[in-house]
CSV table of C-alpha atoms in Angstrom, one decimal:
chain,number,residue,atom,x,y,z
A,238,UNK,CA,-63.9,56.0,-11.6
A,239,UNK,CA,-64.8,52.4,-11.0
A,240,UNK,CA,-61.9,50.7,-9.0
A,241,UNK,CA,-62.2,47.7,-11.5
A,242,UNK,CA,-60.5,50.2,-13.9
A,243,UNK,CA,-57.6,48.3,-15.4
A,244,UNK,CA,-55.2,51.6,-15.0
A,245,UNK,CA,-56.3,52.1,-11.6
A,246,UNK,CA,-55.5,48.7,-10.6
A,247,UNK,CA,-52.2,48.6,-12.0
A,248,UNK,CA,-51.5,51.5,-10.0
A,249,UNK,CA,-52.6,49.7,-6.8
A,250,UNK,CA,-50.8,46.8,-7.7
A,251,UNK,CA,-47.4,48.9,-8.7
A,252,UNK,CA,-44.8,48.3,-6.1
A,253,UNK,CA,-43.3,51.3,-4.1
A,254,UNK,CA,-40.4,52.7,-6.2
A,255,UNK,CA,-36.9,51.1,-4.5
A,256,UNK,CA,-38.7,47.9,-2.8
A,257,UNK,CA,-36.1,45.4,-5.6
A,258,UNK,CA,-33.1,48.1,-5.5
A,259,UNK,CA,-29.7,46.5,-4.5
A,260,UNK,CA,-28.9,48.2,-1.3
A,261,UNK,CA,-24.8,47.3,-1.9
A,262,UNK,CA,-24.5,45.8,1.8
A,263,UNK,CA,-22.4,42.7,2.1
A,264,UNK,CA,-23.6,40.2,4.8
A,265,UNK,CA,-20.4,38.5,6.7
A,266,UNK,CA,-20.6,35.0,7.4
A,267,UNK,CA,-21.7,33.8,10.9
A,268,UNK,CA,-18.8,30.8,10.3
A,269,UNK,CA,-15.8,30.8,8.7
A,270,UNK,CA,-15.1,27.6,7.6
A,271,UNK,CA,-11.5,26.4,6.5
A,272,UNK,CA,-10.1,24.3,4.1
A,273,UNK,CA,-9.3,20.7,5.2
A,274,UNK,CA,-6.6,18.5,3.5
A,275,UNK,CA,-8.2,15.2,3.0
A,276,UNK,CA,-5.9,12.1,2.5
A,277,UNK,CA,-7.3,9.1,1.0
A,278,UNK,CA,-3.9,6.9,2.0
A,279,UNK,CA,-2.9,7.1,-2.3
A,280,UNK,CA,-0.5,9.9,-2.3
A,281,UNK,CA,2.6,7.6,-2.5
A,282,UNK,CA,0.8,5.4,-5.1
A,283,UNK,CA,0.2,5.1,-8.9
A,284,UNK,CA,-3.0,3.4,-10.3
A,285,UNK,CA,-1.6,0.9,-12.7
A,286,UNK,CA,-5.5,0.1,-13.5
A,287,UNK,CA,-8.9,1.8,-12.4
A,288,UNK,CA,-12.4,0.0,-13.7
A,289,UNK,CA,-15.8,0.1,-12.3
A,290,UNK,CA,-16.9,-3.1,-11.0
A,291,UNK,CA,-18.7,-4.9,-8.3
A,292,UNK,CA,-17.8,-6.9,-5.8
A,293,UNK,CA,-18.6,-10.1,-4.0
A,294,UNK,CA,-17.2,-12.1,-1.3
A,295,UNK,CA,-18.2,-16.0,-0.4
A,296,UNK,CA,-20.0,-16.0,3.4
A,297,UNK,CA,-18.7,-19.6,4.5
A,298,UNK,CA,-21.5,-19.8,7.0
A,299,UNK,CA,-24.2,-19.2,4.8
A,300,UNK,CA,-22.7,-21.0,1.6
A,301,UNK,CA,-23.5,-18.0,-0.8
A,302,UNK,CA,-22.3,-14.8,-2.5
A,303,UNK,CA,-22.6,-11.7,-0.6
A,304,UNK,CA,-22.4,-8.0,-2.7
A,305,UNK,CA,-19.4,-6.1,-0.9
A,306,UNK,CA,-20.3,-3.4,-3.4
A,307,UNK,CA,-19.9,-1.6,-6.4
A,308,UNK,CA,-17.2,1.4,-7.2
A,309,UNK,CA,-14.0,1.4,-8.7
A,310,UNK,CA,-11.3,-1.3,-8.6
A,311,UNK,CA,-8.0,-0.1,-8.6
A,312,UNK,CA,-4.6,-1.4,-8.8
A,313,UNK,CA,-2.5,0.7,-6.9
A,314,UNK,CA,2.0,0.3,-7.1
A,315,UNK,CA,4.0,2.2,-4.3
A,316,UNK,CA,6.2,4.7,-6.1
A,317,UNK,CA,8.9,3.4,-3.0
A,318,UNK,CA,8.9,0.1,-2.4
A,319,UNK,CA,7.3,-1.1,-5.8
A,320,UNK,CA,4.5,-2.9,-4.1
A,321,UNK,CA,1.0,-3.0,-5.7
A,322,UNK,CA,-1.9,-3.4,-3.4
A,323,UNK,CA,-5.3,-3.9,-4.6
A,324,UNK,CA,-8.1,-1.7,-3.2
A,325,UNK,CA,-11.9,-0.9,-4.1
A,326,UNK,CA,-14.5,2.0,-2.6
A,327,UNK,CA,-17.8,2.3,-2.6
A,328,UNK,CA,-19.2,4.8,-5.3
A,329,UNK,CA,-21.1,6.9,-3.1
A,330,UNK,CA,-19.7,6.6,0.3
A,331,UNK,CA,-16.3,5.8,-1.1
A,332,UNK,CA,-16.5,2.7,2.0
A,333,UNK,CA,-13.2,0.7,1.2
A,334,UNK,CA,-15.0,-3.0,-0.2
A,335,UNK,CA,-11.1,-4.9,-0.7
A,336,UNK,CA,-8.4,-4.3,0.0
A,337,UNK,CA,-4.8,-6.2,0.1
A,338,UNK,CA,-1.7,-6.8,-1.8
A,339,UNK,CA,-1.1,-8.9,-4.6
A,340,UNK,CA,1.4,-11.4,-3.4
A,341,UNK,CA,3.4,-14.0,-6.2
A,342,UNK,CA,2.0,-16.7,-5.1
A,343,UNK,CA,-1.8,-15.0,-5.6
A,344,UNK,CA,-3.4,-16.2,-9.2
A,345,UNK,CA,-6.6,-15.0,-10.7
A,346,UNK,CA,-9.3,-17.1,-13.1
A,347,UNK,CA,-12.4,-16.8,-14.6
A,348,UNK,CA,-15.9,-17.4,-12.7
A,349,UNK,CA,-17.2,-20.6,-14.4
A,350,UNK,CA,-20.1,-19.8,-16.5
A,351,UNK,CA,-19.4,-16.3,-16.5
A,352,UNK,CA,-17.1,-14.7,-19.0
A,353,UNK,CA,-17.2,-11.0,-17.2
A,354,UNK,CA,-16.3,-12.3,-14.0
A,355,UNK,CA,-13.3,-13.5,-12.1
A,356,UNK,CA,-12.6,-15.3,-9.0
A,357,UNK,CA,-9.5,-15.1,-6.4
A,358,UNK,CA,-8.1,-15.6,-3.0
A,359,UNK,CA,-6.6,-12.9,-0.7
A,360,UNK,CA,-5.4,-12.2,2.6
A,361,UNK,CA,-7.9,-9.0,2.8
A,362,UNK,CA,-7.4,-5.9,5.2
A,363,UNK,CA,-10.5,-4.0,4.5
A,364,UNK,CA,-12.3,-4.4,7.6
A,365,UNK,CA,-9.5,-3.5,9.4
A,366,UNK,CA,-8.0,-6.9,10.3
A,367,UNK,CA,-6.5,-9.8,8.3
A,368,UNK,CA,-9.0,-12.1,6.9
A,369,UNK,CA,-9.1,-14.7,4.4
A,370,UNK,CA,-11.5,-14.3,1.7
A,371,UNK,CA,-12.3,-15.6,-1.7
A,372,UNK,CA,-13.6,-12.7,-3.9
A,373,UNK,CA,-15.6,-12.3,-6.9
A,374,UNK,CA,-15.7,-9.4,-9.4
A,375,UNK,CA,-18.0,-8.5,-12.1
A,376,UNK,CA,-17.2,-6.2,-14.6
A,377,UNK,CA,-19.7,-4.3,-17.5
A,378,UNK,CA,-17.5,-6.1,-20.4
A,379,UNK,CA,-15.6,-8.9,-21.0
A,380,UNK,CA,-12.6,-6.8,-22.1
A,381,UNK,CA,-12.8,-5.3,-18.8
A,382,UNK,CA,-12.9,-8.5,-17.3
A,383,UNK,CA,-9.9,-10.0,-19.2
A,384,UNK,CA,-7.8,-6.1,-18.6
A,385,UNK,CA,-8.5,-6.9,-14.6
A,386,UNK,CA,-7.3,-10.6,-14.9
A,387,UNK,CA,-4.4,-10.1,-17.1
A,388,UNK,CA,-3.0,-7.0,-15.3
A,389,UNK,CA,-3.1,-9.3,-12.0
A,390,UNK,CA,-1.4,-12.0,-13.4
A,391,UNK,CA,1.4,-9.3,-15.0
A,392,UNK,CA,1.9,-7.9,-11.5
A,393,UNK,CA,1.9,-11.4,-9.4
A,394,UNK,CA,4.7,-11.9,-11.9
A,395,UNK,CA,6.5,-9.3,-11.8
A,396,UNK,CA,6.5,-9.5,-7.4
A,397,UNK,CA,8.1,-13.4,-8.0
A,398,UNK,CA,11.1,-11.7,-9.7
A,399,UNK,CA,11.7,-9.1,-6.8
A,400,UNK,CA,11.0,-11.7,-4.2
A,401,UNK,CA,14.1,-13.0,-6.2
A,402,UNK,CA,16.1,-10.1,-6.5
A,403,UNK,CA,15.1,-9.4,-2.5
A,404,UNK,CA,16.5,-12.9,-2.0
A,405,UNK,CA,19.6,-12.8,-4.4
A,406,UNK,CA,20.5,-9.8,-2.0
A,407,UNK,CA,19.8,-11.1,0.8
A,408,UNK,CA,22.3,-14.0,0.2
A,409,UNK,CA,24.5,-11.4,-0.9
A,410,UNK,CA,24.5,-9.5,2.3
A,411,UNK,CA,24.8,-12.5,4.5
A,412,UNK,CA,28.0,-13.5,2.8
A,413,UNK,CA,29.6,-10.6,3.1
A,414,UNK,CA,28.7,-10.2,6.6
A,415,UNK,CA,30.6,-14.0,6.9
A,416,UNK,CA,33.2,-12.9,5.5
A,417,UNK,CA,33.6,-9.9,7.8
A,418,UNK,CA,33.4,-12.1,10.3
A,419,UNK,CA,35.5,-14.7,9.2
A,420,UNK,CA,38.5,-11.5,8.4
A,421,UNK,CA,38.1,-10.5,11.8
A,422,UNK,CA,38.5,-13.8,13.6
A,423,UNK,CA,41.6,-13.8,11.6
A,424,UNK,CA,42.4,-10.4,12.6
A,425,UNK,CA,42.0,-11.5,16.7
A,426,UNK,CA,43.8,-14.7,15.9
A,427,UNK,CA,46.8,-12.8,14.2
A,428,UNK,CA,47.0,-10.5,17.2
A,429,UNK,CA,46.7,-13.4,19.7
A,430,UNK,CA,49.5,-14.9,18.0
A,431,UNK,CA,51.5,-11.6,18.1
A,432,UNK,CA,50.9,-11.4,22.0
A,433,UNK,CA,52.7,-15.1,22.2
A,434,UNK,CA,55.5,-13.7,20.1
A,435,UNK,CA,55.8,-10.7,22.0
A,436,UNK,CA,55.9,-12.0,25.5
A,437,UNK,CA,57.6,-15.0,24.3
A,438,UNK,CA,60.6,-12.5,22.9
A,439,UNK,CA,60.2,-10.5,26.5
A,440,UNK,CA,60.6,-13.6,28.7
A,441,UNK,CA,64.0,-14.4,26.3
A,442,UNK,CA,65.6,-11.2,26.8
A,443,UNK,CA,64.7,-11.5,30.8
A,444,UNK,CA,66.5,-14.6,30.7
A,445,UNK,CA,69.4,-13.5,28.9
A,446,UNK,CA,69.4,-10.6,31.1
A,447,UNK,CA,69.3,-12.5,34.3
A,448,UNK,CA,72.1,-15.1,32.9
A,449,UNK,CA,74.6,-12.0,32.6
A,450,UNK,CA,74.2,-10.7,35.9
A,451,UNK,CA,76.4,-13.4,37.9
A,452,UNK,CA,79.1,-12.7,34.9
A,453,UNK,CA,78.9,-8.5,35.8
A,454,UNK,CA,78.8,-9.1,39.6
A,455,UNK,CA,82.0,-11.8,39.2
């Protein structure tokens, strides 16, 4: 028989009997690996607003707009003290672009000729220290655009009336602590005056005392 015979061939070709079987045997891992907790610093926070945007911040030096890049802008309130901080990652390397609270006296406006953009000042902390910037955002819509500027506004707002409420109790507190003081300099001032009348009353009855001891010896 030829060895170009098709059955013949196939039976050359046929693999042993048990070469594909599942043996059953587990292989262990060479490393164990454990979970980590990551912590992104927005436990304690709630995202009042979350858009995707991109960022730009005006380099002084070279009089132009530099990209800080694009992500997700977010604005975040402190479920403790009520603060709301503004921060923005990176998409892909999540790479914090801005980020800084939004203080009363903060406002936000539109980019001239440029109805999906907005403009703004900041005292920013991304890189790690203080610095002040003026930022630009672009968003894919205008209705994202006005969202961003009108929830900024609302929350600028809102920080001016517990900057007044902070204050109203802070007046509060230093009036009563006056008047603490002012009832225990009357307390120390009572009890001065007591001391007078007491050793006044003492030095009386020596007197008297000394007066009746010629009459007893006589």
């Amino acid at each position: 028989m030829s060895s170009a015979d098709p059955e013949h061939r196939e039976d050359e070709e046929a693999p042993a009997a048990g070469d594909d079987e599942d043996t059953g045997a587990q292989v262990a891992p060479i490393v164990k690996l454990e979970e980590v907790a990551v912590t992104t610093g927005e436990e304690d926070e709630d995202a009042i607003l979350d858009l995707k945007s991109k960022l730009y911040r005006f380099d002084k030096d070279g009089n132009q707009w530099k990209e800080r890049g694009a992500g997700t802008v977010k604005f975040l309130k402190h479920k403790v003290t009520g603060k709301v901080r503004l921060l923005m990652r990176q998409s892909k390397t999540l790479k914090i672009c801005a980020n800084h609270l939004i203080l009363a006296t903060m406002s936000v406006q539109e980019h001239a000729g440029n109805d999906k953009s907005c403009v703004w000042h900041a005292r920013d902390f991304a890189d790690g220290e203080l610095k002040d910037e003026l930022f630009c955002i672009r968003f894919p819509s205008v209705e994202n655009c006005k969202s961003f500027m009108e929830t900024f506004q609302e929350v600028a707002e809102s920080q001016k009336k517990e900057e007044g409420e902070e204050g109203s109790a802070a007046a509060g507190l230093l009036e009563k602590l006056s008047v603490e003081e002012k009832t225990d300099a009357e307390k120390k001032e009572e009890k001065k005056t007591e001391d007078k009348e007491s050793t006044k009353q003492e030095s009386e009855a020596d007197a008297e005392k000394k007066a009746e001891e010629p009459a007893s010896s006589a």
